[in-house]
CSV table of C-alpha atoms and ligand atoms in Angstrom, one decimal:
chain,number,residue,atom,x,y,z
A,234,UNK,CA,0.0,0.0,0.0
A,235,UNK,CA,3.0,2.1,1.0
A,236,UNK,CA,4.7,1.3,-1.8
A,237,UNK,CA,2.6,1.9,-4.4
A,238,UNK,CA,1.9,5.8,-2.8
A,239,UNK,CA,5.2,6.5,-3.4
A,240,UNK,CA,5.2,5.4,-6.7
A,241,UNK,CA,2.0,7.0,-7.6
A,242,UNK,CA,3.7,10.3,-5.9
A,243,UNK,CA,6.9,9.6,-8.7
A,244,UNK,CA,4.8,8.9,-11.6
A,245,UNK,CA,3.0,12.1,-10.9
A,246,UNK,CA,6.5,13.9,-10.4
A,247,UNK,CA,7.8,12.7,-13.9
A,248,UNK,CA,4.2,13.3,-15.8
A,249,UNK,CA,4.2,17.0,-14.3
A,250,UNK,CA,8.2,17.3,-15.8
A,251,UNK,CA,7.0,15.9,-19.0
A,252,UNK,CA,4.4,18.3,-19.0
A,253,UNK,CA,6.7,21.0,-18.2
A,254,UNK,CA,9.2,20.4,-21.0
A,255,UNK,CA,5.9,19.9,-23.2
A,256,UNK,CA,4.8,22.9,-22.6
A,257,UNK,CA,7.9,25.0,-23.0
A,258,UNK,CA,8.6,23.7,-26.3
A,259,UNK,CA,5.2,24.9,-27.4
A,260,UNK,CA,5.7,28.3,-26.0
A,261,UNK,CA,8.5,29.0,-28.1
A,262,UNK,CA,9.5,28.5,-31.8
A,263,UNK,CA,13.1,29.1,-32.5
A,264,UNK,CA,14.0,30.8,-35.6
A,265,UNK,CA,17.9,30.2,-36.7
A,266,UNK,CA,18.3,32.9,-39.0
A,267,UNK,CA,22.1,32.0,-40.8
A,268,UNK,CA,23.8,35.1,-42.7
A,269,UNK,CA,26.9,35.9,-43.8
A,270,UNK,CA,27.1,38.9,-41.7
A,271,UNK,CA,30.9,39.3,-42.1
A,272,UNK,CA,33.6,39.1,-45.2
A,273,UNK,CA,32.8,39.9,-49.0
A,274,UNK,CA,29.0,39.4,-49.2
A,275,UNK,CA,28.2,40.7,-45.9
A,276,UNK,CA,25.7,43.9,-47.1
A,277,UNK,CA,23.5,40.4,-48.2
A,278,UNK,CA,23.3,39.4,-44.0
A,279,UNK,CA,23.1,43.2,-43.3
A,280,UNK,CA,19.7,43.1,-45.3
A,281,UNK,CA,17.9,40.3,-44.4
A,282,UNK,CA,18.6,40.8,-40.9
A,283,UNK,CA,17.3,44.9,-41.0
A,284,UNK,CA,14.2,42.6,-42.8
A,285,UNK,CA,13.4,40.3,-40.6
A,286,UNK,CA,13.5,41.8,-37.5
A,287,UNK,CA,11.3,44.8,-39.1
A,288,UNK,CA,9.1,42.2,-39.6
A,289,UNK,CA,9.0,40.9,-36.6
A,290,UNK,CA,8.6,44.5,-35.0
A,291,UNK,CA,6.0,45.2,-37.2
A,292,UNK,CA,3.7,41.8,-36.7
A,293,UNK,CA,4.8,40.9,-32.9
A,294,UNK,CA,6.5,38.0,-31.4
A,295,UNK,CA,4.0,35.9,-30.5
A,296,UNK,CA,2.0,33.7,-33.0
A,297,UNK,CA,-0.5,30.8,-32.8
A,298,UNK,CA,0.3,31.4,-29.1
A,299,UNK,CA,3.7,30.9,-29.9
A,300,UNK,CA,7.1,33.2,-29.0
A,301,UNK,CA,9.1,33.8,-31.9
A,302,UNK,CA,12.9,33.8,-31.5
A,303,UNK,CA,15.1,34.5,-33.8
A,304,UNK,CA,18.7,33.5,-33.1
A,305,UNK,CA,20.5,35.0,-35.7
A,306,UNK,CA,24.3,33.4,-36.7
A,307,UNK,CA,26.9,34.8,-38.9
A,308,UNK,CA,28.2,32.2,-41.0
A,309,UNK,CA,31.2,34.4,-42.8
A,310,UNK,CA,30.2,33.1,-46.3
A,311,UNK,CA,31.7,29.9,-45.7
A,312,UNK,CA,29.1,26.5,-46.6
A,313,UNK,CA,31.0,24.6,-44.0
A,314,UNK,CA,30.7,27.1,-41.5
A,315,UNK,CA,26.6,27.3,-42.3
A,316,UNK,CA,26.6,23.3,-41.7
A,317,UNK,CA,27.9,23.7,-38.4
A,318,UNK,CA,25.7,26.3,-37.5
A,319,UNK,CA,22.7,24.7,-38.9
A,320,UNK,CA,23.4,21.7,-37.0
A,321,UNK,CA,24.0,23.1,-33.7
A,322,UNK,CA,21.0,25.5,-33.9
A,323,UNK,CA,18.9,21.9,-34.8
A,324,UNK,CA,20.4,20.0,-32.7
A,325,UNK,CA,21.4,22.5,-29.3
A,326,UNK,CA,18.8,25.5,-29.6
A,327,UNK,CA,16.3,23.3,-30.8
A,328,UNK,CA,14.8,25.4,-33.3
A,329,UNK,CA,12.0,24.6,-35.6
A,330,UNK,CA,13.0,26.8,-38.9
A,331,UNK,CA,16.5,27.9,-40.3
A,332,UNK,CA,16.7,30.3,-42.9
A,333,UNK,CA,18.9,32.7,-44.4
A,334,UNK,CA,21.2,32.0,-46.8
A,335,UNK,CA,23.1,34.0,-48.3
A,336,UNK,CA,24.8,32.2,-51.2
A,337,UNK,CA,24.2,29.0,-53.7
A,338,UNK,CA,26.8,26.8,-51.5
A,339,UNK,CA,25.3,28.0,-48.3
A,340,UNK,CA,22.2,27.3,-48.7
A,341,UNK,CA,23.1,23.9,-50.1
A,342,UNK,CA,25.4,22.7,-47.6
A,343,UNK,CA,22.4,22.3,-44.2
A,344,UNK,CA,20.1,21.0,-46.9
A,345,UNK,CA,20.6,17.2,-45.8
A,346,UNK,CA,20.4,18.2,-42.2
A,347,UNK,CA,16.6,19.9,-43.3
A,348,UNK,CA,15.7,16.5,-44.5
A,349,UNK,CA,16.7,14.4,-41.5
A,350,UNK,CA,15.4,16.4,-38.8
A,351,UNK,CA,12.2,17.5,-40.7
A,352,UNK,CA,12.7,21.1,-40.3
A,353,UNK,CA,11.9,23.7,-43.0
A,354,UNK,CA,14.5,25.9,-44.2
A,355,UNK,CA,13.2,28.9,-45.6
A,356,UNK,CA,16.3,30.5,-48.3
A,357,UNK,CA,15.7,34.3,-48.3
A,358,UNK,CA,19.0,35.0,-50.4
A,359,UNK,CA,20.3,32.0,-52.8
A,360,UNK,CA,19.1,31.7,-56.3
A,361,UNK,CA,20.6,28.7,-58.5
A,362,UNK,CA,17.3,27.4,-59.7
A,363,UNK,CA,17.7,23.4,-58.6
A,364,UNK,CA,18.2,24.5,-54.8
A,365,UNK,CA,14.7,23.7,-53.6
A,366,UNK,CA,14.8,19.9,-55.2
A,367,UNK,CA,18.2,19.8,-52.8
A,368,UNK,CA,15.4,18.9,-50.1
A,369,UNK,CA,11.7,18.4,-49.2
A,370,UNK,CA,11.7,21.1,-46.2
A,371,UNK,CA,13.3,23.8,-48.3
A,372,UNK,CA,11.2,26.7,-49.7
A,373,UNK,CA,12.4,30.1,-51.2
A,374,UNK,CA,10.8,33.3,-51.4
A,375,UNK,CA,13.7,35.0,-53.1
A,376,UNK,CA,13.8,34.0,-56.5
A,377,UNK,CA,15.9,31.9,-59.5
A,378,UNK,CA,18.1,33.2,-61.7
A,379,UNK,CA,16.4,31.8,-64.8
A,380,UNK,CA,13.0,33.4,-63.7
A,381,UNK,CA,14.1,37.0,-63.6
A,382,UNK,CA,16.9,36.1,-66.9
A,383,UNK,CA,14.3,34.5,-69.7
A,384,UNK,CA,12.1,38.1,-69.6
A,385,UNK,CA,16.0,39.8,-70.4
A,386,UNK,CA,16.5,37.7,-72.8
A,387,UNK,CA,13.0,38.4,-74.8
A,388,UNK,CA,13.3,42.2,-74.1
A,389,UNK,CA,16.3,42.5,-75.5
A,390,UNK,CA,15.3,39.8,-78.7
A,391,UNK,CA,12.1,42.7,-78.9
A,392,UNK,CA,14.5,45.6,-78.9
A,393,UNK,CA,16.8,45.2,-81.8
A,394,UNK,CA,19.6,43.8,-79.6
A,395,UNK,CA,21.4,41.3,-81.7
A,396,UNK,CA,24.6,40.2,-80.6
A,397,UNK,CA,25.4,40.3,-76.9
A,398,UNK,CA,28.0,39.4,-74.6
A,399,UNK,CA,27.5,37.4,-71.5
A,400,UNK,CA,30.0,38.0,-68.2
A,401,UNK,CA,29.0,36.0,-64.8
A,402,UNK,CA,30.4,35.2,-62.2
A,403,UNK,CA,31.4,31.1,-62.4
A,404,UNK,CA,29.2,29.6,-60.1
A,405,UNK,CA,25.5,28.2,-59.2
A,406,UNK,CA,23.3,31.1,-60.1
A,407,UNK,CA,26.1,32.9,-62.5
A,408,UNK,CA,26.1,29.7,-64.9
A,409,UNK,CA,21.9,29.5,-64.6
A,410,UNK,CA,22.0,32.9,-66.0
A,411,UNK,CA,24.2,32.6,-68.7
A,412,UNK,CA,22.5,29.0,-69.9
A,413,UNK,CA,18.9,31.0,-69.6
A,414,UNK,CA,19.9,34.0,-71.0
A,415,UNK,CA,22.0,32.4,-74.4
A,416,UNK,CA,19.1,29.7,-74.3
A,417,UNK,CA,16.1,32.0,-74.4
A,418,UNK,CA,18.3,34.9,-77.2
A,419,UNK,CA,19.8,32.2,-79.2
A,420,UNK,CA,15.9,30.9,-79.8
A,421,UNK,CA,15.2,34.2,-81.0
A,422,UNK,CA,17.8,34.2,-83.7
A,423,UNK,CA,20.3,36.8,-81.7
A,424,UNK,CA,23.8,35.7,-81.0
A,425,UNK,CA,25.7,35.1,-77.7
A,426,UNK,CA,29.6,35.1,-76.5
A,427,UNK,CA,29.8,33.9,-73.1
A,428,UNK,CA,33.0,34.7,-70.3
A,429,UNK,CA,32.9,33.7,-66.9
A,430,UNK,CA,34.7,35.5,-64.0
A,431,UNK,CA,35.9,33.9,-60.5
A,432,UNK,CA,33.6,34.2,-58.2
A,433,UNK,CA,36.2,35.7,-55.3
A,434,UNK,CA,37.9,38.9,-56.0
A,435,UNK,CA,37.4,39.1,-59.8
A,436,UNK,CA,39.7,41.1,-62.2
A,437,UNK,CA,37.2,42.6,-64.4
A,438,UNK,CA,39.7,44.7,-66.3
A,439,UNK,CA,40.9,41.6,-68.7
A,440,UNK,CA,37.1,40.3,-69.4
A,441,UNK,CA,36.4,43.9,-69.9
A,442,UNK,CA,38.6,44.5,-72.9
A,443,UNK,CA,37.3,41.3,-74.2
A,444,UNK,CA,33.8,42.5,-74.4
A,445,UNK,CA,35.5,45.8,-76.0
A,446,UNK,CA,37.1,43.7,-78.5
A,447,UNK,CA,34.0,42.1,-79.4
A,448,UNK,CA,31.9,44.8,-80.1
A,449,UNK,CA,28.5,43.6,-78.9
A,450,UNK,CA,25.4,45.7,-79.2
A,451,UNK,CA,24.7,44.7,-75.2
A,452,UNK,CA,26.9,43.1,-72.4
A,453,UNK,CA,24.5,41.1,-69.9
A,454,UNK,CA,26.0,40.5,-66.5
A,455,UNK,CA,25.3,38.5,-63.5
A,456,UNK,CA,27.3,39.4,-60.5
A,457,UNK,CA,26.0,38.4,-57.1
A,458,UNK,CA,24.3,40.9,-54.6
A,459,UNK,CA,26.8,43.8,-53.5
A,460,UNK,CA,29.4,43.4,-56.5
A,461,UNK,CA,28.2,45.6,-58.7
A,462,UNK,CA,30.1,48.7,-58.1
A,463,UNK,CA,33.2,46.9,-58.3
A,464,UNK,CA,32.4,45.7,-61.6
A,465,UNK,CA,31.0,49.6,-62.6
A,466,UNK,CA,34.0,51.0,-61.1
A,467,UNK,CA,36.2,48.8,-63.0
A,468,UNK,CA,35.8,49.8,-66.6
A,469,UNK,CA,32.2,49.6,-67.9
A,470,UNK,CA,32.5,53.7,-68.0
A,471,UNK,CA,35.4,53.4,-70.3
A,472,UNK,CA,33.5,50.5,-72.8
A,473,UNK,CA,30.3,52.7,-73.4
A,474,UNK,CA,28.5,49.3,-74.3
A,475,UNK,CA,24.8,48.9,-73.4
A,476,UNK,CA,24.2,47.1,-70.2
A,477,UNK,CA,21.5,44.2,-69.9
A,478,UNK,CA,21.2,41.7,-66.9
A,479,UNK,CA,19.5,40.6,-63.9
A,480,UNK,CA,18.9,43.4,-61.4
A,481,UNK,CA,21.9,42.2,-59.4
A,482,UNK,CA,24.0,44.2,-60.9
A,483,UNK,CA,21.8,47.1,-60.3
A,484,UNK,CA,21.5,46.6,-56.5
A,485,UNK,CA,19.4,49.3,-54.5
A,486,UNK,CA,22.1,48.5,-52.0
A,487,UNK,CA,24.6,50.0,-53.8
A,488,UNK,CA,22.6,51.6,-57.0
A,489,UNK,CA,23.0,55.1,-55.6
A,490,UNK,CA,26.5,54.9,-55.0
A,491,UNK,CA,27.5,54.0,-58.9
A,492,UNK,CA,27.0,57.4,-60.5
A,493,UNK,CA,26.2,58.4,-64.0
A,494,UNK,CA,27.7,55.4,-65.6
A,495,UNK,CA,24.8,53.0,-64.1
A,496,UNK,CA,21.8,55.4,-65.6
A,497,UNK,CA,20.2,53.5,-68.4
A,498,UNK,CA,21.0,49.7,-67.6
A,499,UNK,CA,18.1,47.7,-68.6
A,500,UNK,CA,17.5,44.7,-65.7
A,501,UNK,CA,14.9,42.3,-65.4
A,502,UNK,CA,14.0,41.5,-61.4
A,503,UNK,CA,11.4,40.8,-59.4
A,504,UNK,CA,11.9,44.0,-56.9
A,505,UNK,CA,12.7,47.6,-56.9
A,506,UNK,CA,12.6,49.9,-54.2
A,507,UNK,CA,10.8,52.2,-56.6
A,508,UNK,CA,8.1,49.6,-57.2
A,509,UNK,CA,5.2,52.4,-57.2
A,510,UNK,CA,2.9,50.3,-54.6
A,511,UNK,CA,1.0,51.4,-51.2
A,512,UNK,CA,3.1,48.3,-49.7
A,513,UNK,CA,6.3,48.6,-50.9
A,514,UNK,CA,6.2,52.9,-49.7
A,515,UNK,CA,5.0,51.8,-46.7
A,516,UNK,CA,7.8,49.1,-46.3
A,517,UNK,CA,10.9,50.9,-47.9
A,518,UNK,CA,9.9,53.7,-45.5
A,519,UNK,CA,9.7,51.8,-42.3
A,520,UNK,CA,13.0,50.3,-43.4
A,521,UNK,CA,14.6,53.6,-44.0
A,522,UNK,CA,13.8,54.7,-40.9
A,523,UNK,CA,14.5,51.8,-38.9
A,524,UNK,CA,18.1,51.4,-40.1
A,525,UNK,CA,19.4,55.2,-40.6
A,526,UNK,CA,17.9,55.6,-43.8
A,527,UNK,CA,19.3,52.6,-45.7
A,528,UNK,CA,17.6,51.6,-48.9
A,529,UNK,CA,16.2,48.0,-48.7
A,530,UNK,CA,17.2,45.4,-51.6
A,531,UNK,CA,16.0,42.4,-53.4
A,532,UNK,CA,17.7,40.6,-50.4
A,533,UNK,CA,15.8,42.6,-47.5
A,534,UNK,CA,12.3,41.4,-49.7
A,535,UNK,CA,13.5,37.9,-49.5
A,536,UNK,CA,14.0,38.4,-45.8
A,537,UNK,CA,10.8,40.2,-44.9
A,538,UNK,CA,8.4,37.7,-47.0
A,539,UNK,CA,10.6,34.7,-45.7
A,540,UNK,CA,9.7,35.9,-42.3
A,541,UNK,CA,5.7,36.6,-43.5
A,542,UNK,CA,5.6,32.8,-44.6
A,543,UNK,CA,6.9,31.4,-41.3
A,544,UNK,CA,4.6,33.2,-39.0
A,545,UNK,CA,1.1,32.3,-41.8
A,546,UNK,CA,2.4,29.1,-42.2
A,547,UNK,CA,2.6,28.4,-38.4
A,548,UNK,CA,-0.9,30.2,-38.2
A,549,UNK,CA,-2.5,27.8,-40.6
A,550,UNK,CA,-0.3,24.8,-38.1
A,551,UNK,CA,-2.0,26.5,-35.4
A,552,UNK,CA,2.2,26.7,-33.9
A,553,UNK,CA,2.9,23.0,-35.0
A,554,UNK,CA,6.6,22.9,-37.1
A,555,UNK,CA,8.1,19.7,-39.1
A,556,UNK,CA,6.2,18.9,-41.9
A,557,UNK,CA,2.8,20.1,-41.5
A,558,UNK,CA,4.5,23.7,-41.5
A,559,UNK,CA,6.2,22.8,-44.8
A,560,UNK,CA,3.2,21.4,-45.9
A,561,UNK,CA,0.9,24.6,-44.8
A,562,UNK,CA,3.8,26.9,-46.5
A,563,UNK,CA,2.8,25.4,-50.6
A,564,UNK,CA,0.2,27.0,-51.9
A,565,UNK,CA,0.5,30.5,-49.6
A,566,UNK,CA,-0.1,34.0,-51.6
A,567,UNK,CA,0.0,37.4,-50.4
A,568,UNK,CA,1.0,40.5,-51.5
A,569,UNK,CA,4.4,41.6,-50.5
A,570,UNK,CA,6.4,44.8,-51.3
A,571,UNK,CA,7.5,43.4,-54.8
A,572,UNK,CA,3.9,42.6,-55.8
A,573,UNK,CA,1.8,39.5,-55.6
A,574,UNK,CA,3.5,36.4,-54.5
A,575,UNK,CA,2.7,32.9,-54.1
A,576,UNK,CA,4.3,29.5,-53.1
A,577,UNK,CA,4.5,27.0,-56.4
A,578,UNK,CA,3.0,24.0,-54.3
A,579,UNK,CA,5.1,21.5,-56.7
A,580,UNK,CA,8.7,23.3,-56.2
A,581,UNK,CA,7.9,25.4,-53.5
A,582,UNK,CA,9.5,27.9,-55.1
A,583,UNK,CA,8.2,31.6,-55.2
A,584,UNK,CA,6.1,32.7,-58.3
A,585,UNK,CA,6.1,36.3,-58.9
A,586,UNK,CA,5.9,39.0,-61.2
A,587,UNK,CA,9.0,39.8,-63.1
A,588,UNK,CA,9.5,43.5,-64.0
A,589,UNK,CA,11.9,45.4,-66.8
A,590,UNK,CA,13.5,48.3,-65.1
A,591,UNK,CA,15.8,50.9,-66.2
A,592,UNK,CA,18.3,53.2,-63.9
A,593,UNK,CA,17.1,56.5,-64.0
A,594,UNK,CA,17.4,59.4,-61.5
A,595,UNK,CA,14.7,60.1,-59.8
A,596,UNK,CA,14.4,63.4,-56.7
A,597,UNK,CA,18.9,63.7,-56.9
A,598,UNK,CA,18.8,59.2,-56.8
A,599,UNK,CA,19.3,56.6,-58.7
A,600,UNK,CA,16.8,54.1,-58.7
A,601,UNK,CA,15.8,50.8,-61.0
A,602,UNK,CA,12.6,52.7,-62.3
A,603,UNK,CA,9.6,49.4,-63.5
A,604,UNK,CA,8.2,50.0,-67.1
A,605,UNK,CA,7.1,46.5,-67.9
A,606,UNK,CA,5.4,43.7,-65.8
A,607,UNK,CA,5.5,40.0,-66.7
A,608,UNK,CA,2.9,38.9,-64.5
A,609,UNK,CA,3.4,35.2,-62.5
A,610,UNK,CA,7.0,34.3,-63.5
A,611,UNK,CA,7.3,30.6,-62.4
A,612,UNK,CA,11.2,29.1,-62.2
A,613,UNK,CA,11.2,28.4,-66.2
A,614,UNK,CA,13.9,25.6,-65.8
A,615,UNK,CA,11.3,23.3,-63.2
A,616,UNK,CA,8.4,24.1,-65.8
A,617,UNK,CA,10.6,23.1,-68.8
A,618,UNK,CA,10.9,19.5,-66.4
A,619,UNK,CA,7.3,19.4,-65.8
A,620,UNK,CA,6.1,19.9,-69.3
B,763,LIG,C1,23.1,34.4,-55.3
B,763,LIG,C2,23.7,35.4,-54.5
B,763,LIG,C3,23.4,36.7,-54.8
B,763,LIG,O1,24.0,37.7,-54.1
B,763,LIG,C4,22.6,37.1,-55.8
B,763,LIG,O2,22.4,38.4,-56.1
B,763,LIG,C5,22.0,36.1,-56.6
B,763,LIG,C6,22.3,34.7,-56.3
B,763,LIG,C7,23.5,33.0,-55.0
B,763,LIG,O3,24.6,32.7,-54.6
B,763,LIG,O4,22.6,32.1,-55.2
């Protein structure tokens, strides 16, 4: 009779821990938000951080009766270091979504560690199109490089551009672009050189007097996120060739800083901090004033709507993570600062509309200034599979 008091009395004291830990997990979901917040592509982490936490500001901490923390890691633009991070914030913190990424390799490197441990990683940043089949629990709300290169490509078929150079950086999204962009011209009859520059601490001067040399009616570049001045700076003032691309070359980050040479560039992207909506004033504005006045990116819109899915997804989940948070993410739409977005339930990747911009000045700066919409751009290169 004793004996089986005191073992009721245990039971009870091991049921009320349970409970406990129970309980605390619910109350909180941990978001490990990994950046490169240091070395060459560090204005990338600067943005999505600013993003995020604006966000958070903006829609509260608390969702489905859940906290949100967000534990954010700098991962110095280094996969293996973004590994280790997304394994300890799994494993140690415990958190139920990682996101971030800042680069192709980053984002690919955690991508096993999504898989076994069933918890969604949300890429904000990275861009090579085949990133999301890298794992189940990844979804993107930046965007691929094909999706925002095919509309270049047509634009410039449709504006008597007929022989064009390509430069990109060699890697992931650089080589996307320059396969979509020769893919979709070549089609069209118009005719392509392609050069490829390292990826760390390029020389543009030799590629440069290659595209002189060549004479082409437009040079279309992909550089990644920040690197654009360099590659202004370096010698596109002295080649007076037309400039064509992705809007990553045109970076609001560091659009105003280029001067006169930049006006004109024709880009194709899915954001501009000019984009002429009541959202996006109201967002570039509380950014601006939130982070002493910097202009927000393409990179800080990745950030902001990465955070928007997480806390509707987890809504819909009523706070539950794993795979019924993935699973509530496919299929989401909203409007964001960039326009109407949704998630492609098949490649949960983002499908959005695609805009042609050109660098004008506009009030003493220069911005990326939308004259053209292609409406509900999906990721060409997964559509091309699906077909
Ligand atoms: C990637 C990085 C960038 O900074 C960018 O503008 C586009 C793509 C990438 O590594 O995927």
């Amino acid at each position: 009779m004793r004996r089986r008091t005191v073992l009721t009395a245990a039971g009870a004291a091991v049921a009320m821990l349970a409970l406990r830990g129970a309980a605390s997990a619910q109350e909180t979901m941990k978001i490990g938000l990994i950046l490169p917040m240091t070395g060459s592509f560090a204005s990338t982490g600067r943005q999505i951080e600013a993003a995020a936490k604006l966000y958070m500001q903006q829609s509260g901490d608390t969702v489905a009766g859940k906290k949100i923390q967000l534990i954010v890691k700098d991962d110095t633009g280094v996969a293996d270091v973004t590994k280790r991070l997304a394994q300890e914030l799994i494993v140690n913190d415990k958190v139920g979504v990682i996101a971030g990424f800042g680069l192709t390799p980053l984002a690919l490197a955690p991508a096993p560690l999504a898989t076994q441990a069933k918890v969604p990683a949300v890429v904000m940043a990275a861009a090579t199109a085949t990133i999301t089949e890298a794992s189940p629990y990844i979804v993107r709300t930046s965007f691929t490089l094909p999706q925002a290169t095919v509309p270049m490509a047509d634009w410039a078929s449709q504006n008597g551009i007929k022989k064009v150079v390509t430069l990109v950086s060699d890697y992931g999204p650089g080589i996307d672009a320059e396969k979509a962009f020769s893919g979709a011209f070549g089609a069209k009859g118009g005719q392509v050189e392609s050069l490829r520059v390292p990826l760390a601490n390029p020389d543009f001067s030799p590629f440069l007097q290659k595209v002189a040399d060549a004479k082409p009616d437009a040079l279309f570049v992909f550089v990644p996120s920040g690197v654009g001045a360099q590659f202004v700076e370096r010698g596109l003032d002295k080649s007076g060739i037309k400039l064509i691309g992705p809007g990553d070359v045109t970076d609001d980050d560091i659009l105003n800083g280029m001067g006169d040479v930049a006006l004109g560039a024709i880009t194709t992207q899915h954001y501009s901090a000019a984009h002429d909506s009541p959202e996006n004033k109201a967002f570039v504005e509380a950014f601006k004033k939130a982070n002493n006045g910097m202009r927000p990116n393409f990179m800080a819109v990745g950030g902001y709507d990465g955070m928007h899915l997480i806390y509707e997804g987890l809504k819909k989940t009523n706070g539950a993570g794993g795979e019924a948070l993935i699973n509530a993410m496919k299929g989401m739409s909203w409007m964001s600062p960039r326009g109407p977005v949704s998630i492609d339930p098949q490649t949960r990747d983002i499908i959005q509309n695609i805009y042609v911009r050109k660098v004008e000045r506009v009030n003493g700066e220069l911005y990326n200034v939308e004259f053209a919409t292609i409406a509900n751009v999906k990721d060409p290169v997964k559509a091309a599979k699906s077909n």
